[in-house]
XYZ file of C-alpha atoms in Angstrom:
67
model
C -33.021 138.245 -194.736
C -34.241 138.987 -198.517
C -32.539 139.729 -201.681
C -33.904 139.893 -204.872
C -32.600 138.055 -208.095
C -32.977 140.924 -210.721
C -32.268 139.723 -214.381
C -31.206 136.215 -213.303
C -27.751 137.954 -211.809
C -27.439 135.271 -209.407
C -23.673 137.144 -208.726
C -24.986 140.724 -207.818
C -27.560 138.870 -205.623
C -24.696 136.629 -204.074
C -22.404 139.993 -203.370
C -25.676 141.678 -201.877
C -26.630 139.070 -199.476
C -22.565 138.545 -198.519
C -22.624 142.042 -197.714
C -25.657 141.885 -196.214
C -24.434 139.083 -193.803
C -20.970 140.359 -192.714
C -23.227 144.042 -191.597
C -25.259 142.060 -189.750
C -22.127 140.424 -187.865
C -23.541 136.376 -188.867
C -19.972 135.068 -190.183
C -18.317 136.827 -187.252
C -21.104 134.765 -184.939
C -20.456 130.975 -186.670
C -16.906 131.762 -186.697
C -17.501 132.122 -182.734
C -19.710 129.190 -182.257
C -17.775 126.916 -183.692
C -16.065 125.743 -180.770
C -16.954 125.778 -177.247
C -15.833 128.945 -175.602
C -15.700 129.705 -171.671
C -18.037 132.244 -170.091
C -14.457 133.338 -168.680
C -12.577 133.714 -171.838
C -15.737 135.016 -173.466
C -15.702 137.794 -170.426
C -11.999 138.464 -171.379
C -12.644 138.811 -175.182
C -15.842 141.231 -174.773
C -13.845 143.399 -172.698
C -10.545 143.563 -175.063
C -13.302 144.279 -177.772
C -14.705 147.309 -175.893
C -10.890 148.784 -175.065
C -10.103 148.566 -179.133
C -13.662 150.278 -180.235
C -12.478 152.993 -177.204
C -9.430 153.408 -178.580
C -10.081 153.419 -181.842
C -12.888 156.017 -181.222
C -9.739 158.115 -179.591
C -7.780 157.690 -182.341
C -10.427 158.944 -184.840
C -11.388 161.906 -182.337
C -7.922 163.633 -182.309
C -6.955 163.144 -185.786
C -10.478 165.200 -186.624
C -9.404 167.678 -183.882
C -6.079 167.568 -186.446
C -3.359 165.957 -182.879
């Protein structure tokens, strides 16, 4: 991962690489890894995840259709 330092604006390039990171999903990953989780409660988690993005998808489908 690259950013440039324009104008020594070591800010802007800090913001653009922070942004850069949490689109990528990395401080969502070292928040993850930094404990020991089980492949069963890692199971559980991945599928709660997938019923939120459904329902969330859902919700965003009827209020376009205007429900």
């Amino acid at each position: 991962m690259h950013v440039h330092v324009r104008d020594n604006n070591v800010d802007q390039a800090l913001r653009a690489l922070k942004k850069k990171m949490q689109r990528e999903g990395i401080f969502r990953e070292m928040k993850l890894r930094r404990s020991y989780e089980k492949p069963s409660e890692r199971r559980k988690r991945e599928q709660a995840e997938a019923v939120r993005r459904y329902r969330k998808l859902l919700r965003k489908r009827m209020e376009r259709e205007g429900f």
